[in-house]
């Protein structure tokens, strides 16, 4: 998962200089800027989560937080008649969205804003729907819901996907792996409690199917890792970063019955 925060060992080495030509931070984005998406998910799952919402008004105002290069942004534009405001703090992802939406003839309906998810530049109750796939972990589940809720109209909706334990008592080495990643998932019940604590009503939950992890995320990522090993794999810092991404995919392959992503479909009462 793409975390540009400082909390993980994987990403706390961003400013390391590689042969004086680029930082590890820049190399990190060399992986993710070339992927169709930057976190687990897929169009089928976006559609399924959308289908659990009541109908939105025509021309609904939708905010997509932590949009990355915008696969789900384009899906939201196709699913709705509204305007999608796509927010990310990495401008090159937003440039990709703008280029693609121009080609798709969607540029009138997709706006991009480079901003941080914890200081969003919007008016209170501006949106009918906030959507965020695989990004709320950056701010924390309950804190993210509390921070974003004021931007949703009364009766409006928030949909997020986040990591959750699917089985009680996960293996200790898996728990330790998540600890090293700097983020410990909650159980779905714990996350539901956080939804209530944030003052939202839970309408439904939906688990991301395995294809959203493998075919749509790790398969392209592993192919990109192979390419980069050919060009930059002899740099030890690059190799270590690529190893850590491979380890993440292998961890999912080995332990996928214990955890996954769950969509939470919520209403602001
Ligand atoms: C795991 S990716 C998910 C991207 C996309 N939603 C998807 O599913 O493909 C998380 C995204 O959040 C962005 N991000 C990281 N920290 C952020 C912050 N503080 N504010 C806004 N976006 C942030 C990253 O640049 C990245 O695009």
mmCIF file of C-alpha atoms and ligand atoms in Angstrom:
data_model
loop_
_atom_site.group_PDB
_atom_site.id
_atom_site.type_symbol
_atom_site.label_atom_id
_atom_site.label_comp_id
_atom_site.label_asym_id
_atom_site.label_seq_id
_atom_site.Cartn_x
_atom_site.Cartn_y
_atom_site.Cartn_z
ATOM 1 C CA UNK A 1 0.000 0.000 0.000
ATOM 2 C CA UNK A 2 1.260 3.405 -0.865
ATOM 3 C CA UNK A 3 1.979 5.295 2.287
ATOM 4 C CA UNK A 4 3.927 8.484 1.901
ATOM 5 C CA UNK A 5 3.816 9.181 5.619
ATOM 6 C CA UNK A 6 6.844 8.926 7.853
ATOM 7 C CA UNK A 7 5.586 6.166 10.093
ATOM 8 C CA UNK A 8 6.822 3.082 8.284
ATOM 9 C CA UNK A 9 10.348 1.754 8.072
ATOM 10 C CA UNK A 10 9.685 1.232 4.346
ATOM 11 C CA UNK A 11 9.197 4.918 3.833
ATOM 12 C CA UNK A 12 11.313 6.582 6.483
ATOM 13 C CA UNK A 13 14.338 6.477 4.189
ATOM 14 C CA UNK A 14 12.909 8.704 1.489
ATOM 15 C CA UNK A 15 15.630 11.298 1.447
ATOM 16 C CA UNK A 16 18.451 8.757 0.981
ATOM 17 C CA UNK A 17 20.414 9.793 -2.109
ATOM 18 C CA UNK A 18 20.853 7.078 -4.756
ATOM 19 C CA UNK A 19 24.114 7.504 -6.656
ATOM 20 C CA UNK A 20 23.453 11.246 -6.448
ATOM 21 C CA UNK A 21 20.795 11.108 -9.164
ATOM 22 C CA UNK A 22 17.500 10.707 -7.362
ATOM 23 C CA UNK A 23 16.196 10.314 -3.860
ATOM 24 C CA UNK A 24 14.624 7.114 -2.668
ATOM 25 C CA UNK A 25 11.418 9.117 -2.457
ATOM 26 C CA UNK A 26 11.589 9.718 -6.211
ATOM 27 C CA UNK A 27 12.418 6.049 -6.795
ATOM 28 C CA UNK A 28 9.403 5.066 -4.653
ATOM 29 C CA UNK A 29 7.189 6.992 -7.068
ATOM 30 C CA UNK A 30 8.952 5.301 -9.993
ATOM 31 C CA UNK A 31 7.100 2.196 -8.808
ATOM 32 C CA UNK A 32 3.680 3.734 -8.206
ATOM 33 C CA UNK A 33 3.375 6.285 -11.010
ATOM 34 C CA UNK A 34 3.567 3.416 -13.499
ATOM 35 C CA UNK A 35 0.790 1.321 -11.932
ATOM 36 C CA UNK A 36 -2.896 1.404 -12.890
ATOM 37 C CA UNK A 37 -3.719 1.937 -9.239
ATOM 38 C CA UNK A 38 -1.784 2.633 -6.058
ATOM 39 C CA UNK A 39 -3.656 0.403 -3.623
ATOM 40 C CA UNK A 40 -5.765 -2.766 -3.642
ATOM 41 C CA UNK A 41 -9.081 -2.360 -5.458
ATOM 42 C CA UNK A 42 -10.801 -2.867 -8.807
ATOM 43 C CA UNK A 43 -13.595 -1.402 -10.904
ATOM 44 C CA UNK A 44 -15.916 -4.323 -10.122
ATOM 45 C CA UNK A 45 -15.554 -3.641 -6.400
ATOM 46 C CA UNK A 46 -16.073 0.113 -6.826
ATOM 47 C CA UNK A 47 -19.307 -0.677 -8.706
ATOM 48 C CA UNK A 48 -20.444 -3.155 -6.055
ATOM 49 C CA UNK A 49 -19.798 -0.717 -3.211
ATOM 50 C CA UNK A 50 -21.610 2.018 -5.194
ATOM 51 C CA UNK A 51 -24.613 -0.295 -5.668
ATOM 52 C CA UNK A 52 -25.035 -0.400 -1.861
ATOM 53 C CA UNK A 53 -25.729 3.359 -1.755
ATOM 54 C CA UNK A 54 -29.209 4.843 -2.137
ATOM 55 C CA UNK A 55 -29.531 6.844 -5.401
ATOM 56 C CA UNK A 56 -27.640 10.150 -5.385
ATOM 57 C CA UNK A 57 -29.172 13.402 -6.678
ATOM 58 C CA UNK A 58 -28.497 14.346 -10.299
ATOM 59 C CA UNK A 59 -25.288 16.344 -10.536
ATOM 60 C CA UNK A 60 -24.117 15.136 -7.109
ATOM 61 C CA UNK A 61 -20.910 16.666 -5.719
ATOM 62 C CA UNK A 62 -18.488 13.800 -5.009
ATOM 63 C CA UNK A 63 -15.088 14.048 -3.312
ATOM 64 C CA UNK A 64 -12.509 11.290 -3.927
ATOM 65 C CA UNK A 65 -9.798 11.491 -1.227
ATOM 66 C CA UNK A 66 -6.350 9.935 -1.789
ATOM 67 C CA UNK A 67 -7.344 9.370 -5.404
ATOM 68 C CA UNK A 68 -3.896 8.335 -6.710
ATOM 69 C CA UNK A 69 -3.854 8.164 -10.514
ATOM 70 C CA UNK A 70 -7.630 7.959 -10.437
ATOM 71 C CA UNK A 71 -8.952 4.565 -11.522
ATOM 72 C CA UNK A 72 -11.817 4.830 -9.034
ATOM 73 C CA UNK A 73 -12.223 8.546 -9.876
ATOM 74 C CA UNK A 74 -13.045 7.618 -13.477
ATOM 75 C CA UNK A 75 -15.313 4.815 -12.222
ATOM 76 C CA UNK A 76 -17.214 7.296 -10.028
ATOM 77 C CA UNK A 77 -17.625 9.627 -13.003
ATOM 78 C CA UNK A 78 -19.016 6.745 -15.057
ATOM 79 C CA UNK A 79 -21.359 5.630 -12.274
ATOM 80 C CA UNK A 80 -22.773 9.078 -11.473
ATOM 81 C CA UNK A 81 -24.036 12.157 -13.270
ATOM 82 C CA UNK A 82 -22.129 14.370 -10.868
ATOM 83 C CA UNK A 83 -18.851 16.225 -10.518
ATOM 84 C CA UNK A 84 -15.905 14.418 -8.964
ATOM 85 C CA UNK A 85 -13.282 16.405 -7.046
ATOM 86 C CA UNK A 86 -10.174 14.223 -6.839
ATOM 87 C CA UNK A 87 -7.714 15.062 -4.043
ATOM 88 C CA UNK A 88 -4.189 13.757 -3.557
ATOM 89 C CA UNK A 89 -0.982 15.261 -2.192
ATOM 90 C CA UNK A 90 1.143 13.966 -5.108
ATOM 91 C CA UNK A 91 0.662 16.287 -8.108
ATOM 92 C CA UNK A 92 1.933 13.825 -10.780
ATOM 93 C CA UNK A 93 -1.002 11.496 -9.996
ATOM 94 C CA UNK A 94 -3.381 14.430 -10.514
ATOM 95 C CA UNK A 95 -1.653 15.279 -13.812
ATOM 96 C CA UNK A 96 -2.358 11.706 -14.956
ATOM 97 C CA UNK A 97 -6.031 12.116 -14.048
ATOM 98 C CA UNK A 98 -6.272 15.390 -15.962
ATOM 99 C CA UNK A 99 -4.616 13.924 -19.050
ATOM 100 C CA UNK A 100 -6.851 10.846 -18.971
ATOM 101 C CA UNK A 101 -10.083 12.703 -18.290
ATOM 102 C CA UNK A 102 -9.289 15.023 -21.218
ATOM 103 C CA UNK A 103 -8.976 11.989 -23.493
ATOM 104 C CA UNK A 104 -12.204 10.490 -22.093
ATOM 105 C CA UNK A 105 -14.115 13.752 -22.565
ATOM 106 C CA UNK A 106 -14.699 13.815 -18.784
ATOM 107 C CA UNK A 107 -12.657 16.917 -17.963
ATOM 108 C CA UNK A 108 -15.788 18.960 -17.336
ATOM 109 C CA UNK A 109 -16.814 16.518 -14.621
ATOM 110 C CA UNK A 110 -13.487 15.711 -12.935
ATOM 111 C CA UNK A 111 -11.597 18.386 -10.982
ATOM 112 C CA UNK A 112 -8.248 17.782 -9.281
ATOM 113 C CA UNK A 113 -6.888 19.450 -6.169
ATOM 114 C CA UNK A 114 -3.458 18.882 -4.623
ATOM 115 C CA UNK A 115 -4.084 18.977 -0.872
ATOM 116 C CA UNK A 116 -3.579 16.961 2.257
ATOM 117 C CA UNK A 117 -6.440 14.818 3.505
ATOM 118 C CA UNK A 118 -6.121 16.264 7.014
ATOM 119 C CA UNK A 119 -6.463 19.921 5.925
ATOM 120 C CA UNK A 120 -9.019 19.801 3.121
ATOM 121 C CA UNK A 121 -9.757 23.181 1.475
ATOM 122 C CA UNK A 122 -13.556 22.849 1.282
ATOM 123 C CA UNK A 123 -16.683 24.433 2.721
ATOM 124 C CA UNK A 124 -18.733 22.630 5.367
ATOM 125 C CA UNK A 125 -21.418 20.321 3.878
ATOM 126 C CA UNK A 126 -20.165 20.815 0.342
ATOM 127 C CA UNK A 127 -20.430 17.193 -0.817
ATOM 128 C CA UNK A 128 -23.186 14.621 -1.340
ATOM 129 C CA UNK A 129 -20.637 11.810 -1.129
ATOM 130 C CA UNK A 130 -17.052 11.350 0.051
ATOM 131 C CA UNK A 131 -15.298 8.318 -1.411
ATOM 132 C CA UNK A 132 -11.848 7.045 -0.424
ATOM 133 C CA UNK A 133 -10.322 3.734 -1.492
ATOM 134 C CA UNK A 134 -7.301 2.444 0.378
ATOM 135 C CA UNK A 135 -6.228 5.838 1.711
ATOM 136 C CA UNK A 136 -7.916 6.483 5.072
ATOM 137 C CA UNK A 137 -5.215 4.421 6.831
ATOM 138 C CA UNK A 138 -2.869 7.365 6.222
ATOM 139 C CA UNK A 139 -4.780 9.546 8.699
ATOM 140 C CA UNK A 140 -6.327 6.670 10.697
ATOM 141 C CA UNK A 141 -9.825 5.219 10.300
ATOM 142 C CA UNK A 142 -11.804 7.017 13.012
ATOM 143 C CA UNK A 143 -9.798 10.245 12.752
ATOM 144 C CA UNK A 144 -10.360 10.264 8.990
ATOM 145 C CA UNK A 145 -14.122 9.817 9.396
ATOM 146 C CA UNK A 146 -14.294 12.580 12.011
ATOM 147 C CA UNK A 147 -12.148 14.923 9.899
ATOM 148 C CA UNK A 148 -14.103 14.361 6.684
ATOM 149 C CA UNK A 149 -17.664 14.184 8.054
ATOM 150 C CA UNK A 150 -18.130 18.013 8.299
ATOM 151 C CA UNK A 151 -17.671 18.263 4.508
ATOM 152 C CA UNK A 152 -20.660 15.957 3.846
ATOM 153 C CA UNK A 153 -24.215 17.265 3.622
ATOM 154 C CA UNK A 154 -26.733 16.064 6.213
ATOM 155 C CA UNK A 155 -28.126 12.853 4.750
ATOM 156 C CA UNK A 156 -25.041 12.535 2.514
ATOM 157 C CA UNK A 157 -22.689 9.571 2.407
ATOM 158 C CA UNK A 158 -19.114 8.459 3.087
ATOM 159 C CA UNK A 159 -17.648 5.301 1.538
ATOM 160 C CA UNK A 160 -14.143 4.134 2.456
ATOM 161 C CA UNK A 161 -12.149 0.937 2.109
ATOM 162 C CA UNK A 162 -9.593 -0.012 4.743
ATOM 163 C CA UNK A 163 -7.663 -3.017 6.002
ATOM 164 C CA UNK A 164 -9.460 -5.261 8.506
ATOM 165 C CA UNK A 165 -8.808 -8.566 10.193
ATOM 166 C CA UNK A 166 -11.122 -11.255 8.798
ATOM 167 C CA UNK A 167 -10.225 -13.946 11.367
ATOM 168 C CA UNK A 168 -9.658 -13.785 15.115
ATOM 169 C CA UNK A 169 -6.155 -14.638 16.378
ATOM 170 C CA UNK A 170 -4.023 -13.928 13.293
ATOM 171 C CA UNK A 171 -0.535 -15.533 13.342
ATOM 172 C CA UNK A 172 2.043 -13.639 15.371
ATOM 173 C CA UNK A 173 4.437 -13.149 12.443
ATOM 174 C CA UNK A 174 1.590 -11.544 10.462
ATOM 175 C CA UNK A 175 0.784 -9.185 13.340
ATOM 176 C CA UNK A 176 4.496 -8.312 13.536
ATOM 177 C CA UNK A 177 4.574 -7.650 9.781
ATOM 178 C CA UNK A 178 1.714 -5.154 10.155
ATOM 179 C CA UNK A 179 3.485 -3.585 13.146
ATOM 180 C CA UNK A 180 6.562 -3.065 10.972
ATOM 181 C CA UNK A 181 4.301 -1.445 8.358
ATOM 182 C CA UNK A 182 3.222 0.976 11.065
ATOM 183 C CA UNK A 183 -0.497 0.228 10.895
ATOM 184 C CA UNK A 184 -2.477 -2.374 12.785
ATOM 185 C CA UNK A 185 -5.866 -3.194 11.214
ATOM 186 C CA UNK A 186 -8.963 -3.382 13.399
ATOM 187 C CA UNK A 187 -11.485 -6.175 13.252
ATOM 188 C CA UNK A 188 -14.566 -5.284 11.228
ATOM 189 C CA UNK A 189 -16.496 -5.030 14.523
ATOM 190 C CA UNK A 190 -13.949 -2.581 15.924
ATOM 191 C CA UNK A 191 -14.131 -0.495 12.766
ATOM 192 C CA UNK A 192 -17.955 -0.514 12.941
ATOM 193 C CA UNK A 193 -17.664 0.834 16.475
ATOM 194 C CA UNK A 194 -15.401 3.611 15.189
ATOM 195 C CA UNK A 195 -18.053 4.438 12.575
ATOM 196 C CA UNK A 196 -20.580 4.899 15.404
ATOM 197 C CA UNK A 197 -18.045 6.914 17.465
ATOM 198 C CA UNK A 198 -17.638 9.252 14.509
ATOM 199 C CA UNK A 199 -21.415 9.859 14.499
ATOM 200 C CA UNK A 200 -22.121 8.074 11.218
ATOM 201 C CA UNK A 201 -24.729 5.439 10.421
ATOM 202 C CA UNK A 202 -23.398 2.266 8.831
ATOM 203 C CA UNK A 203 -25.541 1.201 5.854
ATOM 204 C CA UNK A 204 -23.510 -1.780 4.628
ATOM 205 C CA UNK A 205 -20.076 -3.366 4.404
ATOM 206 C CA UNK A 206 -18.508 -5.163 1.469
ATOM 207 C CA UNK A 207 -15.218 -7.116 1.314
ATOM 208 C CA UNK A 208 -12.875 -6.418 -1.583
ATOM 209 C CA UNK A 209 -12.556 -9.649 -3.611
ATOM 210 C CA UNK A 210 -9.134 -11.252 -3.969
ATOM 211 C CA UNK A 211 -8.877 -10.090 -7.618
ATOM 212 C CA UNK A 212 -8.684 -6.516 -6.314
ATOM 213 C CA UNK A 213 -5.458 -7.456 -4.535
ATOM 214 C CA UNK A 214 -3.845 -9.746 -7.131
ATOM 215 C CA UNK A 215 -4.891 -9.099 -10.728
ATOM 216 C CA UNK A 216 -5.444 -5.380 -10.311
ATOM 217 C CA UNK A 217 -2.678 -4.478 -7.857
ATOM 218 C CA UNK A 218 0.093 -6.961 -7.070
ATOM 219 C CA UNK A 219 0.388 -8.464 -10.586
ATOM 220 C CA UNK A 220 1.142 -5.056 -12.211
ATOM 221 C CA UNK A 221 3.290 -4.100 -9.215
ATOM 222 C CA UNK A 222 5.417 -7.246 -9.462
ATOM 223 C CA UNK A 223 5.878 -6.666 -13.212
ATOM 224 C CA UNK A 224 7.024 -3.083 -12.523
ATOM 225 C CA UNK A 225 9.393 -4.346 -9.800
ATOM 226 C CA UNK A 226 10.977 -6.715 -12.345
ATOM 227 C CA UNK A 227 11.558 -3.831 -14.768
ATOM 228 C CA UNK A 228 13.125 -1.656 -12.063
ATOM 229 C CA UNK A 229 15.393 -4.467 -10.847
ATOM 230 C CA UNK A 230 16.822 -4.450 -14.379
ATOM 231 C CA UNK A 231 17.580 -0.717 -14.360
ATOM 232 C CA UNK A 232 18.179 0.181 -10.690
ATOM 233 C CA UNK A 233 18.285 -3.111 -8.790
ATOM 234 C CA UNK A 234 22.033 -2.923 -8.206
ATOM 235 C CA UNK A 235 21.551 0.063 -5.887
ATOM 236 C CA UNK A 236 21.177 -1.484 -2.400
ATOM 237 C CA UNK A 237 18.591 1.056 -1.194
ATOM 238 C CA UNK A 238 16.454 0.558 -4.323
ATOM 239 C CA UNK A 239 16.766 -3.217 -4.052
ATOM 240 C CA UNK A 240 15.700 -3.114 -0.384
ATOM 241 C CA UNK A 241 12.625 -1.037 -1.250
ATOM 242 C CA UNK A 242 11.661 -3.385 -4.081
ATOM 243 C CA UNK A 243 12.193 -6.362 -1.719
ATOM 244 C CA UNK A 244 9.784 -4.775 0.764
ATOM 245 C CA UNK A 245 7.073 -4.461 -1.905
ATOM 246 C CA UNK A 246 7.567 -8.078 -2.944
ATOM 247 C CA UNK A 247 7.361 -9.077 0.696
ATOM 248 C CA UNK A 248 4.026 -7.247 0.972
ATOM 249 C CA UNK A 249 2.629 -9.234 -1.977
ATOM 250 C CA UNK A 250 3.991 -12.492 -0.571
ATOM 251 C CA UNK A 251 2.478 -11.688 2.846
ATOM 252 C CA UNK A 252 -0.916 -11.244 1.205
ATOM 253 C CA UNK A 253 -0.548 -14.502 -0.780
ATOM 254 C CA UNK A 254 0.340 -16.399 2.394
ATOM 255 C CA UNK A 255 -2.092 -14.822 4.842
ATOM 256 C CA UNK A 256 -5.032 -13.562 2.772
ATOM 257 C CA UNK A 257 -7.583 -15.498 4.777
ATOM 258 C CA UNK A 258 -6.705 -13.437 7.857
ATOM 259 C CA UNK A 259 -7.061 -9.914 6.447
ATOM 260 C CA UNK A 260 -8.293 -7.893 3.530
ATOM 261 C CA UNK A 261 -9.988 -4.646 2.647
ATOM 262 C CA UNK A 262 -13.561 -3.891 3.661
ATOM 263 C CA UNK A 263 -15.686 -1.108 2.201
ATOM 264 C CA UNK A 264 -17.784 0.765 4.773
ATOM 265 C CA UNK A 265 -20.847 2.467 3.296
ATOM 266 C CA UNK A 266 -22.028 5.162 5.730
ATOM 267 C CA UNK A 267 -24.539 7.992 6.024
ATOM 268 C CA UNK A 268 -24.206 11.338 7.793
ATOM 269 C CA UNK A 269 -27.504 11.436 9.750
HETATM 270 C C1 LIG B 1 -2.792 3.512 -1.239
HETATM 271 S S1 LIG B 1 -2.932 4.883 -2.346
HETATM 272 C C2 LIG B 1 -4.606 4.693 -2.909
HETATM 273 C C3 LIG B 1 -4.820 5.376 -4.235
HETATM 274 C C4 LIG B 1 -6.151 5.110 -4.917
HETATM 275 N N1 LIG B 1 -7.277 5.490 -4.112
HETATM 276 C C5 LIG B 1 -6.255 3.658 -5.301
HETATM 277 O O1 LIG B 1 -6.998 2.887 -4.643
HETATM 278 O O2 LIG B 1 -5.573 3.274 -6.262
HETATM 279 C C6 LIG B 1 -3.014 6.253 -1.213
HETATM 280 C C7 LIG B 1 -3.020 7.613 -1.905
HETATM 281 O O3 LIG B 1 -3.058 8.639 -0.920
HETATM 282 C C8 LIG B 1 -2.155 9.673 -1.286
HETATM 283 N N2 LIG B 1 -1.749 10.364 -0.050
HETATM 284 C C9 LIG B 1 -0.800 10.009 0.850
HETATM 285 N N3 LIG B 1 -0.784 10.867 1.875
HETATM 286 C C10 LIG B 1 -1.746 11.802 1.601
HETATM 287 C C11 LIG B 1 -2.210 12.967 2.272
HETATM 288 N N4 LIG B 1 -1.707 13.330 3.461
HETATM 289 N N5 LIG B 1 -3.201 13.674 1.710
HETATM 290 C C12 LIG B 1 -3.735 13.326 0.503
HETATM 291 N N6 LIG B 1 -3.343 12.228 -0.173
HETATM 292 C C13 LIG B 1 -2.358 11.476 0.371
HETATM 293 C C14 LIG B 1 -1.017 8.968 -2.006
HETATM 294 O O4 LIG B 1 -0.319 9.866 -2.856
HETATM 295 C C15 LIG B 1 -1.777 7.895 -2.759
HETATM 296 O O5 LIG B 1 -2.175 8.340 -4.022
#
